[in-house]
PDB file of C-alpha atoms in Angstrom:
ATOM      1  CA  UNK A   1     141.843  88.979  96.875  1.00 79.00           C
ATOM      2  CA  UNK A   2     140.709  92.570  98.282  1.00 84.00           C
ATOM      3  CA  UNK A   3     142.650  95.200 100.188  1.00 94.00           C
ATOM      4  CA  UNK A   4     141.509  97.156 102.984  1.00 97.00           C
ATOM      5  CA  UNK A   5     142.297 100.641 101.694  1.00 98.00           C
ATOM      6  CA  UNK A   6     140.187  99.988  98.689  1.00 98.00           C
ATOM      7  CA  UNK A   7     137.293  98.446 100.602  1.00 98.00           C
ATOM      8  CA  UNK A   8     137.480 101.658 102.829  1.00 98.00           C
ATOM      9  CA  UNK A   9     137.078 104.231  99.800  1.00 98.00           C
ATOM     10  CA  UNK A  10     133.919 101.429  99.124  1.00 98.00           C
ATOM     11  CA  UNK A  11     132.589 101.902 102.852  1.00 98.00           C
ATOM     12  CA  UNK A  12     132.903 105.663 102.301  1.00 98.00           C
ATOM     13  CA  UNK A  13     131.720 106.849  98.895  1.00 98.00           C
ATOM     14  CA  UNK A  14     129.261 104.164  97.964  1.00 98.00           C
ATOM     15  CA  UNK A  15     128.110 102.545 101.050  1.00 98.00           C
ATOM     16  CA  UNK A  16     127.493 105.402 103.197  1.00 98.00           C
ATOM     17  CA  UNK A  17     127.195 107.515 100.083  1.00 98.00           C
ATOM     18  CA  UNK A  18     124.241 105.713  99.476  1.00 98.00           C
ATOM     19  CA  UNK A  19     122.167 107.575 102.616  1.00 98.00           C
ATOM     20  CA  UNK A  20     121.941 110.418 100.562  1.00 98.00           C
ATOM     21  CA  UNK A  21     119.333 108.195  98.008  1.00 98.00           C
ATOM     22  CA  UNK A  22     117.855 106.671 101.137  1.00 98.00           C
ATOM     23  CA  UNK A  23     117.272 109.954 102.629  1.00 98.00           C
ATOM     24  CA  UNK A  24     115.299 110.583  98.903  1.00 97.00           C
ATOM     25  CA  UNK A  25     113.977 107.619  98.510  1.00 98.00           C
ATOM     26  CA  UNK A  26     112.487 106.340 101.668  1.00 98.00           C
ATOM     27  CA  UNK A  27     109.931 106.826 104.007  1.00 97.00           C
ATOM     28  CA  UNK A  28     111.326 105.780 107.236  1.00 97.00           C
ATOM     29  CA  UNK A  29     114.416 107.285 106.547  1.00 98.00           C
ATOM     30  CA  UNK A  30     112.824 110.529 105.815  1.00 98.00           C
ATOM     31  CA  UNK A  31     110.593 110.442 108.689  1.00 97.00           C
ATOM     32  CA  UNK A  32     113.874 110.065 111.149  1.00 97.00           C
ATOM     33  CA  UNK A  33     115.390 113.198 109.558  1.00 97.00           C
ATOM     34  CA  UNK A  34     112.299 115.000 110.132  1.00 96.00           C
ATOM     35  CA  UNK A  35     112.588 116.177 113.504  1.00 91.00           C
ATOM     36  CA  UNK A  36     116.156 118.108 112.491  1.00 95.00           C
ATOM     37  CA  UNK A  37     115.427 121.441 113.418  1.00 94.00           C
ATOM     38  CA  UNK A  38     118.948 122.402 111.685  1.00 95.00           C
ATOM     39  CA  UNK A  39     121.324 120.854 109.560  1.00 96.00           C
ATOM     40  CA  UNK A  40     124.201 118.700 111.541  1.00 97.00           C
ATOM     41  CA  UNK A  41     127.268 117.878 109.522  1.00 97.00           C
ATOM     42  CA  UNK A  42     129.145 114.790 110.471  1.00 97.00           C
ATOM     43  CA  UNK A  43     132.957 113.701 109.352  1.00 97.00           C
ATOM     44  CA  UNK A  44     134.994 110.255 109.035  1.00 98.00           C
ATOM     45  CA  UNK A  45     138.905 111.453 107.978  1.00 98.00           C
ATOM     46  CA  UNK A  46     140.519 108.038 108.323  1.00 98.00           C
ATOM     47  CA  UNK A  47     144.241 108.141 108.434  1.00 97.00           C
ATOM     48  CA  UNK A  48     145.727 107.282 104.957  1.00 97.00           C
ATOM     49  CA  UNK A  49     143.007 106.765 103.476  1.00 98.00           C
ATOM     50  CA  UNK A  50     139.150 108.542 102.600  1.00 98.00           C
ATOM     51  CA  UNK A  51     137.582 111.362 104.183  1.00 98.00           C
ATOM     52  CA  UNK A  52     134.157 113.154 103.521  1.00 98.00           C
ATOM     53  CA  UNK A  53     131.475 115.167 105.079  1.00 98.00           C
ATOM     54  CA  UNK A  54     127.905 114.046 105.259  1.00 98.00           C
ATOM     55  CA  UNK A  55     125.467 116.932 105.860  1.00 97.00           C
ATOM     56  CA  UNK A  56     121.793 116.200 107.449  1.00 98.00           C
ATOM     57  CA  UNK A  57     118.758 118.084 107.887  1.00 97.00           C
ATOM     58  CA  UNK A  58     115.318 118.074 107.682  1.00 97.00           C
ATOM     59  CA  UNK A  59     114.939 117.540 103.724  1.00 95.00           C
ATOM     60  CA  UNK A  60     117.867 114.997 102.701  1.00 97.00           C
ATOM     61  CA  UNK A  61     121.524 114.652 103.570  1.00 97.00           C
ATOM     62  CA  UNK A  62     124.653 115.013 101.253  1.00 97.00           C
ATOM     63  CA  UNK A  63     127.945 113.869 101.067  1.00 97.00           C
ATOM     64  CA  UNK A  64     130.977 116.053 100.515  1.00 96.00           C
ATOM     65  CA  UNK A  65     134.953 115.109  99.990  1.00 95.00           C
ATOM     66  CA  UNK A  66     136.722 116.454 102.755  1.00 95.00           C
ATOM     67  CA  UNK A  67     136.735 116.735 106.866  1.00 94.00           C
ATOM     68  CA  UNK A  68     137.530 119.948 107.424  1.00 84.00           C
ATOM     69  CA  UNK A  69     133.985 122.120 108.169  1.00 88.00           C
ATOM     70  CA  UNK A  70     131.707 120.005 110.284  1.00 95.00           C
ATOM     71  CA  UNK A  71     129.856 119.861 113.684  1.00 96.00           C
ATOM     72  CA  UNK A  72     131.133 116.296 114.286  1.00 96.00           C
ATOM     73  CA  UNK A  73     133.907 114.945 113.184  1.00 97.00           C
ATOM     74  CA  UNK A  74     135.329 111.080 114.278  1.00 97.00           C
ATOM     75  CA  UNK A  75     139.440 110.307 113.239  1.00 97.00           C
ATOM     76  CA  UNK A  76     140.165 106.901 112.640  1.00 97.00           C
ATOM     77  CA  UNK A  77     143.647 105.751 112.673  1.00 97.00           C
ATOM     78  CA  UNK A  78     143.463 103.504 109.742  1.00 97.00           C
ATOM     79  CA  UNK A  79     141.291 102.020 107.132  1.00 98.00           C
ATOM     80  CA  UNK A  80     140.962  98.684 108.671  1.00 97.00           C
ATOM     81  CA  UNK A  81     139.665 100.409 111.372  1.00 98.00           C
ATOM     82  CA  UNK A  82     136.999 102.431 109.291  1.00 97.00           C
ATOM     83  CA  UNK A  83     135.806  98.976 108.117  1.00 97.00           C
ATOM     84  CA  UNK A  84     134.906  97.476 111.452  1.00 96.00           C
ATOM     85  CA  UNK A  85     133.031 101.017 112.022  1.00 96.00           C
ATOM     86  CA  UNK A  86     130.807 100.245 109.185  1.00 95.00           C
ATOM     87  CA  UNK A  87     131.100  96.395 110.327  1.00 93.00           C
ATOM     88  CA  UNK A  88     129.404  97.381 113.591  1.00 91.00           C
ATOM     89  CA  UNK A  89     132.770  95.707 115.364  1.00 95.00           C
ATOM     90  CA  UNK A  90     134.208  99.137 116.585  1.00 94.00           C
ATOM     91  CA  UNK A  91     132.515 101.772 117.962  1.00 91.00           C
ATOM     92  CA  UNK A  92     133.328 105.282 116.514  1.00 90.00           C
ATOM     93  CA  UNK A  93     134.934 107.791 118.978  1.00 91.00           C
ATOM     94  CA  UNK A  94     134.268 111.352 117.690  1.00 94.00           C
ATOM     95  CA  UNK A  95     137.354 114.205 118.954  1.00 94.00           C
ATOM     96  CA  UNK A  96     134.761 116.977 118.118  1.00 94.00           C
ATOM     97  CA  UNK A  97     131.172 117.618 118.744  1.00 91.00           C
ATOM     98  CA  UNK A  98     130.357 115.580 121.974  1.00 89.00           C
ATOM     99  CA  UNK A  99     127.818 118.335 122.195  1.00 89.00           C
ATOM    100  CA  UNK A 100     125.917 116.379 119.380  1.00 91.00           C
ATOM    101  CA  UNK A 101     126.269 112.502 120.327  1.00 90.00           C
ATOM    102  CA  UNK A 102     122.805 112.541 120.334  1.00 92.00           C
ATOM    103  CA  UNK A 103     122.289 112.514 116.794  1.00 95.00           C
ATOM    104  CA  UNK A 104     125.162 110.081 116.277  1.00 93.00           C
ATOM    105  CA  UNK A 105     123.915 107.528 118.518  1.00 92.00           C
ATOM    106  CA  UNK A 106     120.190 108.095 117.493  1.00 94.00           C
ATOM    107  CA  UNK A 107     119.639 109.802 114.353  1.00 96.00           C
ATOM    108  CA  UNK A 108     122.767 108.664 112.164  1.00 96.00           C
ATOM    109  CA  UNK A 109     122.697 105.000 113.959  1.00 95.00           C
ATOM    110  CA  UNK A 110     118.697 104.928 112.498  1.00 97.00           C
ATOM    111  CA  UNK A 111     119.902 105.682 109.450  1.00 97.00           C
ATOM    112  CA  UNK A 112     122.804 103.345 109.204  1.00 97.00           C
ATOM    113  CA  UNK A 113     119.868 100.632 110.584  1.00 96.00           C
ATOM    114  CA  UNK A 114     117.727 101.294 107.813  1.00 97.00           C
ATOM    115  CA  UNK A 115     120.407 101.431 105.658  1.00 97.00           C
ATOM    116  CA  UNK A 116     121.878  98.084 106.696  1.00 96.00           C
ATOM    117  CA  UNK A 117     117.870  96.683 106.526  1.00 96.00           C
ATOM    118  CA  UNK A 118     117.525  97.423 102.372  1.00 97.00           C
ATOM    119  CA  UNK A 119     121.199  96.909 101.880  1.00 94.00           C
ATOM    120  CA  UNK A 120     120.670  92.867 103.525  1.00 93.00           C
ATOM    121  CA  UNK A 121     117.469  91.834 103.779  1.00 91.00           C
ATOM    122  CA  UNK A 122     116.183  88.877 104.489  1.00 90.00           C
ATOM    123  CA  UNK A 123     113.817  86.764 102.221  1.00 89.00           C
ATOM    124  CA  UNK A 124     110.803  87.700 103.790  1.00 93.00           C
ATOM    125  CA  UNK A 125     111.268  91.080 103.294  1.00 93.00           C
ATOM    126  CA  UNK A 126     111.851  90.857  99.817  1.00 93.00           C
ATOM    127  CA  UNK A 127     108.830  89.182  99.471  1.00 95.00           C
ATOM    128  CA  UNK A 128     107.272  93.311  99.255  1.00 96.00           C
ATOM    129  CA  UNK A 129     107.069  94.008  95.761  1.00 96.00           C
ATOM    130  CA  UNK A 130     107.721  97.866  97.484  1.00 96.00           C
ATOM    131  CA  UNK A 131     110.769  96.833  99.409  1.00 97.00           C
ATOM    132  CA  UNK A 132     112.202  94.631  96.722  1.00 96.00           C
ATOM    133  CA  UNK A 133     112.572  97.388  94.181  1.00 97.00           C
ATOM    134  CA  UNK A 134     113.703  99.810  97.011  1.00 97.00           C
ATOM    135  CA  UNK A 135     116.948  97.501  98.205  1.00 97.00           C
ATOM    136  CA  UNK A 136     117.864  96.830  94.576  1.00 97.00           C
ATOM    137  CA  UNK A 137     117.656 100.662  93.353  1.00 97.00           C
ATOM    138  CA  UNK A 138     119.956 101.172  96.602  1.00 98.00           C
ATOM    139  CA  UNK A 139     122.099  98.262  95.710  1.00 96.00           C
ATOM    140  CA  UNK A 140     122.593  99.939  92.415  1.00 97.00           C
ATOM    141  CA  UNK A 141     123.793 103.037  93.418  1.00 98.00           C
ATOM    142  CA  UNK A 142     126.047 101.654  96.035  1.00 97.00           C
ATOM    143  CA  UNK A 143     127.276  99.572  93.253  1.00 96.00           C
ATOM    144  CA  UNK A 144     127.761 102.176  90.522  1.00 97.00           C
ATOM    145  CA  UNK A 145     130.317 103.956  93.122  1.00 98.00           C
ATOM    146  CA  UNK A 146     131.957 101.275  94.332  1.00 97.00           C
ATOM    147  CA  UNK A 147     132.827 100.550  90.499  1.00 97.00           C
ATOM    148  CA  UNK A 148     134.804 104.179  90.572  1.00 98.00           C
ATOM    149  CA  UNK A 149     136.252 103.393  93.612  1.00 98.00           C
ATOM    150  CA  UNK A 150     137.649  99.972  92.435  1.00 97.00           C
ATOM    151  CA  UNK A 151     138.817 101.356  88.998  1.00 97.00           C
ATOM    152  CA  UNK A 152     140.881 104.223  91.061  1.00 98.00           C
ATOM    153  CA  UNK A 153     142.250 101.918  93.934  1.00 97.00           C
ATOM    154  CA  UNK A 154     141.912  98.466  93.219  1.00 97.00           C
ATOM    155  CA  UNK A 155     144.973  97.128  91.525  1.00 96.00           C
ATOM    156  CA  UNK A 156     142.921  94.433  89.408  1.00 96.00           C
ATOM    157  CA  UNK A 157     140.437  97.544  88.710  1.00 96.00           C
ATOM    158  CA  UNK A 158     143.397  99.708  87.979  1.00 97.00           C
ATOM    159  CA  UNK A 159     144.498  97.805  85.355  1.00 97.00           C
ATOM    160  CA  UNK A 160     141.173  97.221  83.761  1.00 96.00           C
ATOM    161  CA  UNK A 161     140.603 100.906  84.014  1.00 97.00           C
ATOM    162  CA  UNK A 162     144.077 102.121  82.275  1.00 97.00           C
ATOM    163  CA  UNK A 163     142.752 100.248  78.854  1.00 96.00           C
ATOM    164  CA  UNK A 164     139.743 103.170  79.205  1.00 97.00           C
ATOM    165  CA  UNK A 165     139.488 105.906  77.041  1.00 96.00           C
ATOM    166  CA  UNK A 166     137.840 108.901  78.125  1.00 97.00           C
ATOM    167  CA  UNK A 167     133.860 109.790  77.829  1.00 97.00           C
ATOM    168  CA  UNK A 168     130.807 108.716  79.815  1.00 98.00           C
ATOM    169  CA  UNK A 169     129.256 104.881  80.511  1.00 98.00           C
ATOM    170  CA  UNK A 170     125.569 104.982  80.995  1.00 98.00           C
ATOM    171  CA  UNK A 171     124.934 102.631  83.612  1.00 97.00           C
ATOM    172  CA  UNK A 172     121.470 102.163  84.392  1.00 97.00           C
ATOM    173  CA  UNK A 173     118.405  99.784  84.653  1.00 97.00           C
ATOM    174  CA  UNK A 174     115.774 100.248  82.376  1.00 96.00           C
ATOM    175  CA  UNK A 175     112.993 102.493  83.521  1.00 94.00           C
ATOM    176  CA  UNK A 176     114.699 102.951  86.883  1.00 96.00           C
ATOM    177  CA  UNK A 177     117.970 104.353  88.187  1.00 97.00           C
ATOM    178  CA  UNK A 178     120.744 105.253  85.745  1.00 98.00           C
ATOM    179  CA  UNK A 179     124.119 106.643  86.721  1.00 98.00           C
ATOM    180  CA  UNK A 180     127.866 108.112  85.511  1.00 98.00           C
ATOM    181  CA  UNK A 181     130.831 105.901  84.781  1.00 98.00           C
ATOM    182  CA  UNK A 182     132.823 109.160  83.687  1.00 98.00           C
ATOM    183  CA  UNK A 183     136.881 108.370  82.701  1.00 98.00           C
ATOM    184  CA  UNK A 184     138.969 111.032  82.530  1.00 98.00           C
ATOM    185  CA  UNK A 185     142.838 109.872  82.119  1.00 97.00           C
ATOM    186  CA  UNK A 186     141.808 106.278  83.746  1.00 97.00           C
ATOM    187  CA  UNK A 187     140.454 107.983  86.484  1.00 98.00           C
ATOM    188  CA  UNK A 188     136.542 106.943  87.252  1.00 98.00           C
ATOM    189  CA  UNK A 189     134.267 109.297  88.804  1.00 98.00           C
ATOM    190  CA  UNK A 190     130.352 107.964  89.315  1.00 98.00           C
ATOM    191  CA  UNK A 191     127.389 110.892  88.975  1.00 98.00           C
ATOM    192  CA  UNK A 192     124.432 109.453  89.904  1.00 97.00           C
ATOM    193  CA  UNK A 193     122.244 110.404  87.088  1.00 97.00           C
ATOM    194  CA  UNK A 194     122.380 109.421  83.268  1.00 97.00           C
ATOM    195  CA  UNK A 195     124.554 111.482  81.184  1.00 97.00           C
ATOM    196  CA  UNK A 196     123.744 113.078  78.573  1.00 95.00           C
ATOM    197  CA  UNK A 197     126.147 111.655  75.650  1.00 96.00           C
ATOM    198  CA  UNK A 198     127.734 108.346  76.566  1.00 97.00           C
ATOM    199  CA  UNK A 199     130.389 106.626  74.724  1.00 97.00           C
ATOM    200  CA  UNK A 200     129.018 103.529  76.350  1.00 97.00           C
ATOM    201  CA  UNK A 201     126.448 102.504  77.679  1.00 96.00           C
ATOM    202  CA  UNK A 202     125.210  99.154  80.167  1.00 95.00           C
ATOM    203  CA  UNK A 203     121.640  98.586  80.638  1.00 95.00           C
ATOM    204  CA  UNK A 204     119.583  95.688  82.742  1.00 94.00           C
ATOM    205  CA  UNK A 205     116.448  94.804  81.690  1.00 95.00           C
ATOM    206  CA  UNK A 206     114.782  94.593  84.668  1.00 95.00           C
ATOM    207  CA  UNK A 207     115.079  95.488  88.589  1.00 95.00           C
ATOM    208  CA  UNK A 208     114.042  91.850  88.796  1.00 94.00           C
ATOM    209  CA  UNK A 209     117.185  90.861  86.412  1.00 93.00           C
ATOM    210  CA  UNK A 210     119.354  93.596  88.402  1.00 93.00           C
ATOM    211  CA  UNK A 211     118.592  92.083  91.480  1.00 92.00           C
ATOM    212  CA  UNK A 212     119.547  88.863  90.174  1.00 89.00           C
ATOM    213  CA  UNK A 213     122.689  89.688  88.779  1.00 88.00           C
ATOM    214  CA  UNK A 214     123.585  91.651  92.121  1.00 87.00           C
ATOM    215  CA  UNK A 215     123.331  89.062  94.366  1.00 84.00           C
ATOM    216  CA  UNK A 216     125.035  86.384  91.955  1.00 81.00           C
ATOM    217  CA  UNK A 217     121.960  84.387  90.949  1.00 84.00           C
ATOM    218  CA  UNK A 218     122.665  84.604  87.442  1.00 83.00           C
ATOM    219  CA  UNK A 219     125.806  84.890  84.987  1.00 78.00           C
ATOM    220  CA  UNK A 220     126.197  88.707  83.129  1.00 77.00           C
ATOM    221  CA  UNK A 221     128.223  86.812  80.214  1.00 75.00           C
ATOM    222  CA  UNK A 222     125.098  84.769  79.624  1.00 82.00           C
ATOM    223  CA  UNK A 223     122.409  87.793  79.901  1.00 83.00           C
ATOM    224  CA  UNK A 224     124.703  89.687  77.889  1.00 82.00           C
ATOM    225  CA  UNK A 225     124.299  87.047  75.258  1.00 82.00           C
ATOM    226  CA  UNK A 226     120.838  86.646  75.626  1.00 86.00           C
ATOM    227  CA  UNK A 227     120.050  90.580  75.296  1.00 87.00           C
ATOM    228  CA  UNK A 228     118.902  90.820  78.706  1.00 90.00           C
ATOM    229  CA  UNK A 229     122.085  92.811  79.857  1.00 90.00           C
ATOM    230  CA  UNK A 230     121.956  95.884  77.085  1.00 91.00           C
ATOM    231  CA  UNK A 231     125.617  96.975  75.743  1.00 92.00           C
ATOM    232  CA  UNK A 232     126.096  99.239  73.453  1.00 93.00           C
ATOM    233  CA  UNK A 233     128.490 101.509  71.956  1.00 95.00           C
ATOM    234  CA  UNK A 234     132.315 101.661  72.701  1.00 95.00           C
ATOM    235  CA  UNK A 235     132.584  98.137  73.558  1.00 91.00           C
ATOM    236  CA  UNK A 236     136.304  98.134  74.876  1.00 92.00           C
ATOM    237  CA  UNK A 237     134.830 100.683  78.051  1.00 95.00           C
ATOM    238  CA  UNK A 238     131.316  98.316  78.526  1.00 91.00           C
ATOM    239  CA  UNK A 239     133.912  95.189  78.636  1.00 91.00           C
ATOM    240  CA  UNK A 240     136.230  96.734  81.285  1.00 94.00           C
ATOM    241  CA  UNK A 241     133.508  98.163  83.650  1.00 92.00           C
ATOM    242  CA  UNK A 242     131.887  94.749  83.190  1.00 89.00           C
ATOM    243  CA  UNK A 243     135.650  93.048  84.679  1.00 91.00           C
ATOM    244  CA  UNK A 244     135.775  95.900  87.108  1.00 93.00           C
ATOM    245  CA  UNK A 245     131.657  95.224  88.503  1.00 91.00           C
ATOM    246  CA  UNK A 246     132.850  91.208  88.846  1.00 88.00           C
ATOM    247  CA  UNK A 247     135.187  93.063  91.673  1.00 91.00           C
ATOM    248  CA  UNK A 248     132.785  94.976  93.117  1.00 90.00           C
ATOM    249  CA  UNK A 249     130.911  91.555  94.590  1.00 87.00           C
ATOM    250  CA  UNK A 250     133.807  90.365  96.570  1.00 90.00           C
ATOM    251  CA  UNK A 251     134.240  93.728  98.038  1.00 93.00           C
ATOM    252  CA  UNK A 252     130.576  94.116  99.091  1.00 90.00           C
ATOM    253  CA  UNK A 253     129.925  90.462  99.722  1.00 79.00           C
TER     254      UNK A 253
END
């Protein structure tokens, strides 16, 4: 079972979240931010639910809690609603900057494209030994906040989260991405780079074996018994983020 408000925070944080490493990471991305002559800030507030700023321009983009300074900004009246937007069922209708559809229907729909492209490729794609380790390094980052944003909202997550103690969880794969579980008072909060004194710490061997485990080929009780899925540390924290990331595939499946 998922909920929509929970799958919402998802679509928000980590799923569009995740332009700001595709904006970093990729060349087709950054060659359709190029041509931004100035930065354009656009904002989702959905009703009862998430709201945050993304900001574009010429170098990168980056995401911000909150609607309240931007050039466009699109209300949506509930989060089942936000979730066909990212579904591609609804169309968004922004109430300020009409002035500036043309990025959202050219520049920010590219993106999303691209986006959608690494995020659910086909097998042929994958195939590219480039393109391969590019969708899985965005899968993981999408992944690392969605875990934050089940702990907080999910009530499954919720209740693996309140048997947390506070600190850090390195998440990360080795010799590629790492990120920040960070608990504070059961509350999770994902910084996408490795801290700097974990209590805990989850490590894949491999983008190969990450890529694997994302997209359910393999079992993460049976790598962690065979070494391949590092875990080290405060064991009670690895255990629960480990119940928490068997959520996070029915929410982005």
């Amino acid at each position: 079972m998922t909920d929509s408000k929970t799958l919402a925070y998802i679509n928000m944080y980590a799923v569009l979240g995740t332009l700001e490493n595709l904006c970093e990471l990729d060349d087709k991305a950054r060659e359709i931010i190029s041509g931004l002559k100035k930065p354009v800030s656009l904002a989702f507030e959905v009703k009862d639910g998430p709201a945050a700023t993304i900001t574009f321009s010429s170098k990168g983009c980056r995401m911000e809690d909150g609607a309240n300074a931007c050039d466009i900004k699109i209300p949506v009246s509930s989060c089942e609603k936000f979730n066909k937007i990212i579904d591609g069922e609804v169309t968004p209708v922004p109430s300020k900057g009409f002035s500036k559809i043309g990025f959202l229907l050219k520049t920010f729909t590219a993106l999303t494209d691209r986006l959608t492209e690494l995020m659910r490729p086909d097998e042929e794609a994958l195939k590219d030994p480039d393109f391969f380790e590019l969708s899985t390094v965005l899968t993981f980052y999408t992944i690392s906040v969605a875990l934050s944003q089940i702990g907080n909202k999910d009530a499954i997550g919720q209740a693996s989260a309140s048997y947390m103690v506070d600190g850090d969880i390195a998440f990360s794969i080795k010799n590629g991405p790492a990120a920040t579980v960070r608990v504070k008072d059961h509350h999770l909060v994902t910084i996408k780079k490795a801290p700097e004194n974990p209590r805990a710490i989850m490590q894949f061997d491999s983008i190969q074996l990450a890529n694997d485990l994302f997209n359910g080929k393999i079992n993460s009780l049976e790598c962690v018994g065979r070494g391949t899925v590092e875990i080290r540390g405060m064991l009670s924290m690895a255990d629960n983020m480990n119940r928490i990331l068997d959520r996070v595939a029915l929410y982005l499946a």
